[in-house]
CSV table of C-alpha atoms and ligand atoms in Angstrom, one decimal:
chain,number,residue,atom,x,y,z
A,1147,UNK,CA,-21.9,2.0,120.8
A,1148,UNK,CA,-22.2,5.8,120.0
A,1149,UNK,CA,-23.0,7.1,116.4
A,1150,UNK,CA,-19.8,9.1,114.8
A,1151,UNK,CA,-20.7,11.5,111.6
A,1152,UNK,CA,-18.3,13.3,109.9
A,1153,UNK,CA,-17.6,15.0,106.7
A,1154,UNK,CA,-14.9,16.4,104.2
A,1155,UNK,CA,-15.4,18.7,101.5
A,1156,UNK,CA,-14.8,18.0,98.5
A,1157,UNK,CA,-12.5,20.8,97.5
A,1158,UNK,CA,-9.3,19.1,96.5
A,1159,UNK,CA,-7.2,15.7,96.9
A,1160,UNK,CA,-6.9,15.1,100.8
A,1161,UNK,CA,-3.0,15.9,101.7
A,1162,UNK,CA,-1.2,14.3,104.0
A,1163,UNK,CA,-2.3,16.7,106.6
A,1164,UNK,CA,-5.8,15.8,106.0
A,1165,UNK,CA,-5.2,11.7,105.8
A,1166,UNK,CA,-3.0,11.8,109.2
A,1167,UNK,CA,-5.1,14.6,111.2
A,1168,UNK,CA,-8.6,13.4,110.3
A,1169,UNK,CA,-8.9,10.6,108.3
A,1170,UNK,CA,-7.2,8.0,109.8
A,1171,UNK,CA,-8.3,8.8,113.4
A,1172,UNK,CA,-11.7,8.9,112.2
A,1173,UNK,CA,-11.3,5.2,110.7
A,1174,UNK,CA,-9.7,4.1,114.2
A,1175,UNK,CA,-12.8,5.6,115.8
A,1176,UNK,CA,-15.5,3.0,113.5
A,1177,UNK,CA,-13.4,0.2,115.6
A,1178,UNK,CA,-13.7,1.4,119.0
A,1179,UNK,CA,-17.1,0.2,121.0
A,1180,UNK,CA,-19.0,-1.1,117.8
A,1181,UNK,CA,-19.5,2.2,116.9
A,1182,UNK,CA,-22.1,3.4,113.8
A,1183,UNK,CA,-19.7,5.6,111.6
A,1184,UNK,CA,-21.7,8.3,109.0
A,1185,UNK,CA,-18.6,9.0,106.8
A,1186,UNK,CA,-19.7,11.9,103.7
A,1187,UNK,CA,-18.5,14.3,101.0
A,1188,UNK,CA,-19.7,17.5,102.1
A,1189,UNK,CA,-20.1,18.4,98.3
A,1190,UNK,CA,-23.0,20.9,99.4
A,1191,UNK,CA,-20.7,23.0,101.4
A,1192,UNK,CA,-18.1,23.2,99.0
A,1193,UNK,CA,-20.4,24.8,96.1
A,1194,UNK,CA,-20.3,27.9,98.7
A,1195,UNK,CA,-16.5,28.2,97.6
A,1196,UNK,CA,-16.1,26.4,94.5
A,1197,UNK,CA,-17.8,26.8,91.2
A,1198,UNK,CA,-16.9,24.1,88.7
A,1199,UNK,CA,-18.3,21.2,88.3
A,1200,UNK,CA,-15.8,18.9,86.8
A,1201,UNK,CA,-13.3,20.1,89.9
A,1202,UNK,CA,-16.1,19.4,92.4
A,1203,UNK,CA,-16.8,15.4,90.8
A,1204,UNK,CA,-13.2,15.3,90.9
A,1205,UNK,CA,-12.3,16.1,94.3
A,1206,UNK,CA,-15.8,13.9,95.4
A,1207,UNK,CA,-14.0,10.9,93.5
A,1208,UNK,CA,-10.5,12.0,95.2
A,1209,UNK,CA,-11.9,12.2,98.8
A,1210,UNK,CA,-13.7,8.8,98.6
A,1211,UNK,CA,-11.2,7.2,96.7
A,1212,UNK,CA,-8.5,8.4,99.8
A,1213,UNK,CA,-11.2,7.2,102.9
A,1214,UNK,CA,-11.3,3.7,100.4
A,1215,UNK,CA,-7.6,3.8,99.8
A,1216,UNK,CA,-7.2,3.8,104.2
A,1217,UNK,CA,-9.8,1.0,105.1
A,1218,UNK,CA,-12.7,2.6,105.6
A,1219,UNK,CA,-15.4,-0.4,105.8
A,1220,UNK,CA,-18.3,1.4,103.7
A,1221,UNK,CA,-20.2,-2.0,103.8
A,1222,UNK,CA,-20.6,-1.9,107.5
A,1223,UNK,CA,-21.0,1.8,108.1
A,1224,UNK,CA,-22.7,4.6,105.9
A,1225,UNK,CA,-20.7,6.1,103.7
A,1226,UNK,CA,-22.2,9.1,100.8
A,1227,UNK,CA,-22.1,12.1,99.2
A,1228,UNK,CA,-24.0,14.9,100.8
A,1229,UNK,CA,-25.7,16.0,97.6
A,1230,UNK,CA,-27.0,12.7,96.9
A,1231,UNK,CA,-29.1,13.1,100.5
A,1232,UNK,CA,-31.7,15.5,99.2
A,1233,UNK,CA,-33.5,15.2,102.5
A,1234,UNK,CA,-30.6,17.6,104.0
A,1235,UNK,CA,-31.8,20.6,102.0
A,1236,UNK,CA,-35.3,20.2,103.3
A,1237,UNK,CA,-33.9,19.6,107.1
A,1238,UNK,CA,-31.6,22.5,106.6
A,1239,UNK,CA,-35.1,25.5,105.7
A,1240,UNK,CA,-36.6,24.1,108.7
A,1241,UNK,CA,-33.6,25.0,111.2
A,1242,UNK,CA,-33.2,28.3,108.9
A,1243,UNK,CA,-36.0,29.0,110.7
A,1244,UNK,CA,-34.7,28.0,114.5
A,1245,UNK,CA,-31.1,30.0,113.6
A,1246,UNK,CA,-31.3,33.7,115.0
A,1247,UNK,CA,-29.6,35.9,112.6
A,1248,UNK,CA,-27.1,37.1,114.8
A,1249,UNK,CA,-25.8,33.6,115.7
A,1250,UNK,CA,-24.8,33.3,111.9
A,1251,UNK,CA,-23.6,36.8,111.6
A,1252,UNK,CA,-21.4,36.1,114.6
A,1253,UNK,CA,-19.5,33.5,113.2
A,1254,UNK,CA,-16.1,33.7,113.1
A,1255,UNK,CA,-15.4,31.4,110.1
A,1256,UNK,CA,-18.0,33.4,107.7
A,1257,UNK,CA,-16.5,36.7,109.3
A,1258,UNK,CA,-12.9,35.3,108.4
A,1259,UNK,CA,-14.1,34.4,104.9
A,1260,UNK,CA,-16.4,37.2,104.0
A,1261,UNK,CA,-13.1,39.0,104.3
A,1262,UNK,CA,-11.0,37.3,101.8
A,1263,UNK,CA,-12.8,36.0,99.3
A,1264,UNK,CA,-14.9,38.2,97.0
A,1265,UNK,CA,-17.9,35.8,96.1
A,1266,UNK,CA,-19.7,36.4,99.9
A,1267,UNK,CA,-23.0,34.5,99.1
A,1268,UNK,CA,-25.7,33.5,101.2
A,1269,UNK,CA,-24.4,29.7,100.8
A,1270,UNK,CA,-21.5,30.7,102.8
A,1271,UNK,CA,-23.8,33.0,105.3
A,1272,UNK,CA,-26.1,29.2,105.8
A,1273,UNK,CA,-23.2,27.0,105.8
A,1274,UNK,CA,-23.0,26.3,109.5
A,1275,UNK,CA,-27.0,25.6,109.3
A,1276,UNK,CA,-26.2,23.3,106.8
A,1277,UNK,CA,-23.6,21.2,108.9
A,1278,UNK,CA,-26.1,20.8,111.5
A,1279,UNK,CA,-28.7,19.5,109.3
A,1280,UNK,CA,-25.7,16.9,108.7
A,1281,UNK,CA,-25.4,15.9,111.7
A,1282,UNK,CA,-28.9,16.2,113.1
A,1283,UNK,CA,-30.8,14.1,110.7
A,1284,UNK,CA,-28.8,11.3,111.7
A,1285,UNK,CA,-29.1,11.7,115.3
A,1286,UNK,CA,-24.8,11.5,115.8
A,1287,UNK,CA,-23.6,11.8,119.0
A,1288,UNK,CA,-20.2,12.3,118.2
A,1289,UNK,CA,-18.7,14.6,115.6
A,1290,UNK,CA,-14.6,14.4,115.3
A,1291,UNK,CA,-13.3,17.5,113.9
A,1292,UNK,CA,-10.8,20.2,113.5
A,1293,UNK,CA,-10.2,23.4,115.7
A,1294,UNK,CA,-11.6,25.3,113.5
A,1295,UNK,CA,-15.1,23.5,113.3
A,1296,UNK,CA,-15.7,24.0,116.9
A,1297,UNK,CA,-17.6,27.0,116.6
A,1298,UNK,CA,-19.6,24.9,114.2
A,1299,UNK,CA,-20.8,22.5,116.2
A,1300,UNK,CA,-21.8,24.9,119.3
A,1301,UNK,CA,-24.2,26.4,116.9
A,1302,UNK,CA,-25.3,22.8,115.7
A,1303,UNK,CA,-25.8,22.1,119.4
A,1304,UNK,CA,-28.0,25.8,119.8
A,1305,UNK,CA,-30.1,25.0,116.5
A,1306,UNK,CA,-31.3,21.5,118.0
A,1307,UNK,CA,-32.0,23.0,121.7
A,1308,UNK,CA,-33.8,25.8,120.6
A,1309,UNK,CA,-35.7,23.7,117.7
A,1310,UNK,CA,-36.3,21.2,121.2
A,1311,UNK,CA,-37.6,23.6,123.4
A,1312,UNK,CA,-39.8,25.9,121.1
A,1313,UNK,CA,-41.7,22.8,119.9
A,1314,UNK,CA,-41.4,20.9,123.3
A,1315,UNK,CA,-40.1,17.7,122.1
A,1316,UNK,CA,-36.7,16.0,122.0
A,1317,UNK,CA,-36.3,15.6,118.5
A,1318,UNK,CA,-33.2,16.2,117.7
A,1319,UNK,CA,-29.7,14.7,119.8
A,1320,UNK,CA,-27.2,17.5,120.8
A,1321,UNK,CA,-24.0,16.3,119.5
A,1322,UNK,CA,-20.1,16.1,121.2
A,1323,UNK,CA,-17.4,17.1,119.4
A,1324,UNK,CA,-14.5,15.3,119.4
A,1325,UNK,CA,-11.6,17.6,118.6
A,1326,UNK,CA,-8.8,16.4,118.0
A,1327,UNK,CA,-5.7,16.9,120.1
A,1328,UNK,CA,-3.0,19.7,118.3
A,1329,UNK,CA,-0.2,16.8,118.5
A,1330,UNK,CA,-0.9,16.2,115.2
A,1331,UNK,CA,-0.4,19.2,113.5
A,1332,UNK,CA,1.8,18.2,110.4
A,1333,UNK,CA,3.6,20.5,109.2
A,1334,UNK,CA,3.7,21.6,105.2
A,1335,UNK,CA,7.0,22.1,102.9
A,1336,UNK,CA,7.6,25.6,104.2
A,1337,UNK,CA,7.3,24.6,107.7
A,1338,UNK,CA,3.9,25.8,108.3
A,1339,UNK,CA,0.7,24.0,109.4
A,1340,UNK,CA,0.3,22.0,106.2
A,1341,UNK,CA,-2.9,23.1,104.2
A,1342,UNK,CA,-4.6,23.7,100.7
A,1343,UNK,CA,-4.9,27.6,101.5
A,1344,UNK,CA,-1.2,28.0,101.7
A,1345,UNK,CA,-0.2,25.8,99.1
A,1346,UNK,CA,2.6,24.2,101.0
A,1347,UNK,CA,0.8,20.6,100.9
A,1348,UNK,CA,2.4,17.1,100.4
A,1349,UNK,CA,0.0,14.8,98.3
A,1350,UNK,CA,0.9,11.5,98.6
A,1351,UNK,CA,-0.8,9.8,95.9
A,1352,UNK,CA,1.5,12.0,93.2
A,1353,UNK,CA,3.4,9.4,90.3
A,1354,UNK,CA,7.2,8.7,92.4
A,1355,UNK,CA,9.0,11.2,90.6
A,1356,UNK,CA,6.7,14.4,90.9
A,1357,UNK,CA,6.5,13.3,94.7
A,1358,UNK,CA,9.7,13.5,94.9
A,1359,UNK,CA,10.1,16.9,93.7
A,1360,UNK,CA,8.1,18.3,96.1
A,1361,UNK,CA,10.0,16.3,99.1
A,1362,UNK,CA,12.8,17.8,97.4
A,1363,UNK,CA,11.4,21.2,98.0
A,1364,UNK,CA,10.9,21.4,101.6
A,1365,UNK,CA,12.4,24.0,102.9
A,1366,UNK,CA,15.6,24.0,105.1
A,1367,UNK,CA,18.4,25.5,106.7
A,1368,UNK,CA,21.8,25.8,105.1
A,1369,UNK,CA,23.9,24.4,107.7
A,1370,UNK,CA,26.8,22.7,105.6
A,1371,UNK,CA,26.2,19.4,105.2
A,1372,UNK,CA,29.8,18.3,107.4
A,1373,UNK,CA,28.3,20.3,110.4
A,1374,UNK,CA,25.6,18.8,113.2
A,1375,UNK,CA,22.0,19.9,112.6
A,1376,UNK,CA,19.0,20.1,114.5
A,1377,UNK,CA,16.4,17.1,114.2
A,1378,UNK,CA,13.3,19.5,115.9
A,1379,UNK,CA,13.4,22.5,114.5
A,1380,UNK,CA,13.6,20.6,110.5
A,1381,UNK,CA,10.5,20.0,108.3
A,1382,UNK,CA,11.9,17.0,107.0
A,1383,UNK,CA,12.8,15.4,110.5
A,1384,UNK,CA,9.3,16.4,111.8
A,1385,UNK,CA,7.3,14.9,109.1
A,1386,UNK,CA,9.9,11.5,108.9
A,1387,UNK,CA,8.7,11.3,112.6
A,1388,UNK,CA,5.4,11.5,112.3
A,1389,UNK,CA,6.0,8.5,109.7
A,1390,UNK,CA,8.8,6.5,111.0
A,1391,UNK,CA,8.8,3.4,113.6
A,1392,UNK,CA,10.9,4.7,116.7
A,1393,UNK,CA,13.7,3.0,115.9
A,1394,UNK,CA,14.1,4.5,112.6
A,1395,UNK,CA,13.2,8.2,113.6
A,1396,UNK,CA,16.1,7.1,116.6
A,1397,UNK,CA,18.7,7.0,113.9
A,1398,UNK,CA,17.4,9.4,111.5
A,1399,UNK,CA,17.7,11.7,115.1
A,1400,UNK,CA,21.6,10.3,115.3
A,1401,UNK,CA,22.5,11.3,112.0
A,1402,UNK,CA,21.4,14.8,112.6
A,1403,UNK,CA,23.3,14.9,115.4
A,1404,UNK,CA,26.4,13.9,114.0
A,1405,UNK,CA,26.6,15.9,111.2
A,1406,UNK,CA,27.8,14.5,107.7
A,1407,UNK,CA,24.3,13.9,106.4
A,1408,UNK,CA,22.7,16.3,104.6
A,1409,UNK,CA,19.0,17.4,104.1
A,1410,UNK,CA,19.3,15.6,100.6
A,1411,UNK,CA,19.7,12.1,102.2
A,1412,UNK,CA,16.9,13.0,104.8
A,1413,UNK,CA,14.9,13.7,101.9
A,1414,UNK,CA,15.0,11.2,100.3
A,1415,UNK,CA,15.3,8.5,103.6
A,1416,UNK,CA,11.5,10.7,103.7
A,1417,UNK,CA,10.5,10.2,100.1
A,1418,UNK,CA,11.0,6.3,100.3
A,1419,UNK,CA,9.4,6.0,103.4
A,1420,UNK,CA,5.7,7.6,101.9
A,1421,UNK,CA,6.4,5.4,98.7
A,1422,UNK,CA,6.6,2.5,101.2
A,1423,UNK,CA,4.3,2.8,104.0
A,1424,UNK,CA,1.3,4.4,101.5
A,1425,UNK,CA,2.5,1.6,98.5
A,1426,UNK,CA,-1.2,-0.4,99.5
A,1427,UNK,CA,-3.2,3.1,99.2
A,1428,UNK,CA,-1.1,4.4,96.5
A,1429,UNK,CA,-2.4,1.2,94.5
A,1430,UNK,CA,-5.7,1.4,95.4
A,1431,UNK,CA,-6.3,5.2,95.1
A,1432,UNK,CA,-4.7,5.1,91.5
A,1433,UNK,CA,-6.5,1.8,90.7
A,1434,UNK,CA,-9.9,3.5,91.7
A,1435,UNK,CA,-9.3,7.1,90.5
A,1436,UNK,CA,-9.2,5.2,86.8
A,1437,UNK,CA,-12.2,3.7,87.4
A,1438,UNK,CA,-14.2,5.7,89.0
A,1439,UNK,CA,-17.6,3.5,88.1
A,1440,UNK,CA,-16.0,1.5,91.1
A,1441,UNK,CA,-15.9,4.6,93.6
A,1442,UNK,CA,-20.0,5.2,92.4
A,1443,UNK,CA,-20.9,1.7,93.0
A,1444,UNK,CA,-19.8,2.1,96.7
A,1445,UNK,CA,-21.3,5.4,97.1
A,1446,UNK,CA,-24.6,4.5,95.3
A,1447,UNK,CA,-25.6,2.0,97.7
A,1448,UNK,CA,-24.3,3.7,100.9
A,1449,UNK,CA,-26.7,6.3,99.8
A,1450,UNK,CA,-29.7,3.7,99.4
A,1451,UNK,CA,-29.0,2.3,103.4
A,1452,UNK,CA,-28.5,6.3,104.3
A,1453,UNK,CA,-31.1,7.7,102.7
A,1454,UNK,CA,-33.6,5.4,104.1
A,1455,UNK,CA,-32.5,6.6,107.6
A,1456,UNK,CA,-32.5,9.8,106.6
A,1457,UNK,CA,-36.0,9.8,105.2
A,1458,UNK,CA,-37.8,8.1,108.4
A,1459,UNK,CA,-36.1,11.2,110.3
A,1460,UNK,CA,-37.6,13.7,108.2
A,1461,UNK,CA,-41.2,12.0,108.4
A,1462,UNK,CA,-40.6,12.6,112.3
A,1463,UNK,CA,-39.7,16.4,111.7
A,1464,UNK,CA,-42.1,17.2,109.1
A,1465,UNK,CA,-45.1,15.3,111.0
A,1466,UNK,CA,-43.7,17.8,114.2
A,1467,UNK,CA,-43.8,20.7,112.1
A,1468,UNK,CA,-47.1,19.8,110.8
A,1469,UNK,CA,-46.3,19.1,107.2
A,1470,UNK,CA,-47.7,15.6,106.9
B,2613,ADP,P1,-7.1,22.6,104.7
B,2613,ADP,O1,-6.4,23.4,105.7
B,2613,ADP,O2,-6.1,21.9,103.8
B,2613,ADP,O3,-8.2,23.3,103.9
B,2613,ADP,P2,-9.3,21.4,106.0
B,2613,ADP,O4,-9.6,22.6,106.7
B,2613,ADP,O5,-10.3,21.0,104.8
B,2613,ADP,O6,-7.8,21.4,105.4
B,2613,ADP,O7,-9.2,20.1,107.0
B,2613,ADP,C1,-9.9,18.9,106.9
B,2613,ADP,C2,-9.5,18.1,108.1
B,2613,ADP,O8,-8.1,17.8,108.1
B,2613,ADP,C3,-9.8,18.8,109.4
B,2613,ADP,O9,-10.3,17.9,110.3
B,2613,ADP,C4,-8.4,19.3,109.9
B,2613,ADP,O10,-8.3,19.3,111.3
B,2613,ADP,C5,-7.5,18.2,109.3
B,2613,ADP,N1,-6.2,18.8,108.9
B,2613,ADP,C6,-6.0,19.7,107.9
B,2613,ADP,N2,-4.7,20.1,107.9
B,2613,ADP,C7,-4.1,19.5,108.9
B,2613,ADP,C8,-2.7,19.5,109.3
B,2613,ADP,N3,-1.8,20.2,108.7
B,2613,ADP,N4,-2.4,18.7,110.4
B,2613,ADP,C9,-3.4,17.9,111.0
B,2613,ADP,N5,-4.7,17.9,110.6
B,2613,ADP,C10,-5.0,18.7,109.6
B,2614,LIG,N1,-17.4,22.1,107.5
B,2614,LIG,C1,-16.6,20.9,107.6
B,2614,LIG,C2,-15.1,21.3,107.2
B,2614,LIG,O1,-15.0,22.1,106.3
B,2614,LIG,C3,-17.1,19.8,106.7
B,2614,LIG,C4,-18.4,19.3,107.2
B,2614,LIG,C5,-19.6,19.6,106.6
B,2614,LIG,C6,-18.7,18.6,108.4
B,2614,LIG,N2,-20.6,19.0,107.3
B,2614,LIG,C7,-20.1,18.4,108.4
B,2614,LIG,C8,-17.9,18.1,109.4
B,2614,LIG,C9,-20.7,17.8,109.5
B,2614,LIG,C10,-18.5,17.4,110.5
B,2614,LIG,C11,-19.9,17.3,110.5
B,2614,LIG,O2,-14.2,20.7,107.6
């Protein structure tokens, strides 16, 4: 049994790239080996970013709603918003002051971002202290991510040795990462690696007929529709076969092959499918995203079982520390 933690921002409705690349192989982890899952809205991190309130409660509501919607069991594991874990903030001052300076400065995500965005606060310069207040308060030893969180969680893993050795105690566990293999990079309308920043993003939980417009958007070639085309190199084909059973994405392949079906009929074959295979989390997502008293419930007592845990660690650190 290993303890997984994980979290999402809440910065927008998770896309399909975001449901099929982290999501749902996180929820296939919480069934392996028994394993403890700590599943959260990182609503801290995305105030670095985002300033408006009603689009941050939204997106918190939309990103539970979507790990609901796919089965995550919040009564057996722990399952919160970040904000609603005060303890964080107070865990995340102390390993301020175990961060050097240039670790932070280094990074290449804040170096990345303090080039494009124009609001370079100090939120953004603390985040990755932040993520490893996360993940050390709960003592996780396993933290599935994203390429681009690697970084991250090497600087998680310095924090906690450094905090270790200087006060000669093993408080803190260093954490894995479990990155995920690039099979899975699903691609957005315009053929890209799909994501918010580049607006080329398939939500799946859109009413049928705006779905459809933006299946009907993604971008292809203008072989004639008489003529063969090829299944690899088209958006639509990839993304029907990261959805597909074999034996469909077989004959989806066939037709390609043989010409006389066009991209419109592969559209749509790809717009029925979502509507199909998602029809459960569809419901469910729409059913809780109107009542969203039903999404608080949940949360509100997976913070009362994570808090507690998270308050017993903090006695530990503070007693260390000599603040109790
Ligand atoms: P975005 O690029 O839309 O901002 P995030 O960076 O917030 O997405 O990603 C959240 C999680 O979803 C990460 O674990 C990331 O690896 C995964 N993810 C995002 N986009 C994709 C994609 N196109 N294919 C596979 N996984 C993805
Ligand atoms: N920074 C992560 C991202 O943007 C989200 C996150 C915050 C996180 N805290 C974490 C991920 C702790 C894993 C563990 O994707």
């Amino acid at each position: 049994m290993a303890r997984i933690l994980t979290g999402i921002q809440s910065s927008n409705i998770p896309h399909l790239g975001n449901i099929l690349g982290a999501i749902l192989p996180a929820i296939e982890l919480t069934h392996l080996n028994n394993n403890e899952a700590f599943y959260f809205i990182a609503d801290l991190h995305s105030l670095s970013s985002i300033k408006n309130a009603e689009f941050i409660r939204q997106s918190t509501y939309a990103v539970s709603a979507t790990w609901i919607a796919f089965g995550l069991d919040y009564n057996k594991h722990y399952f919160y918003r970040q904000s609603r874990i005060p303890e964080v903030c107070e865990l995340t001052w102390y390993l301020n002051c175990f961060t050097p300076y240039p670790m932070l400065a280094n990074a290449h995500s804040f170096k990345e971002k303090s080039k494009q965005l124009s609001d370079v606060n100090a939120g953004l310069f603390i985040y990755p202290v932040l993520m490893a207040a996360d993940i050390l308060l709960y003592d996780a030893d396993i933290v599935p991510v994203g390429k681009d969180q690697v970084q991250h969680l090497e600087m998680t893993r310095d924090i906690a040795s450094i905090f270790n050795r200087t006060l000669q105690k093993d408080v803190f566990v260093l954490p894995q990462a479990k990155i995920k293999k690039e099979v899975m990079i699903v691609p957005g309308i315009d053929g890209q690696k799909m994501s918010k920043s580049y607006n080329n993003f398939i939500n799946i939980f859109l009413p049928e007929k705006e779905l459809k417009k933006v299946i009907m958007s993604i971008i292809t070639d203008s072989t004639p529709l008489k003529e063969p085309k090829h299944p690899d190199t088209c958006n639509v084909f990839k993304l029907y076969a990261l959805l597909a059973d074999k034996n469909d994405v077989e004959t989806m392949r066939q037709n390609y092959l043989k010409g006389n079906y066009g991209y419109g009929q592969a559209k749509t074959a790809l717009c029925e499918l979502i509507l199909d295979k998602f029809k459960e989390q569809r419901k469910i997502f729409s059913e809780l995203m109107t009542n969203t008293e039903k999404i608080e419930q949940i949360l509100v007592l997976g913070e009362k079982k994570t808090r507690a845990i998270a308050q017993q660690k903090l006695q530990q650190i503070r007693a260390i520390l000599g603040y109790s």
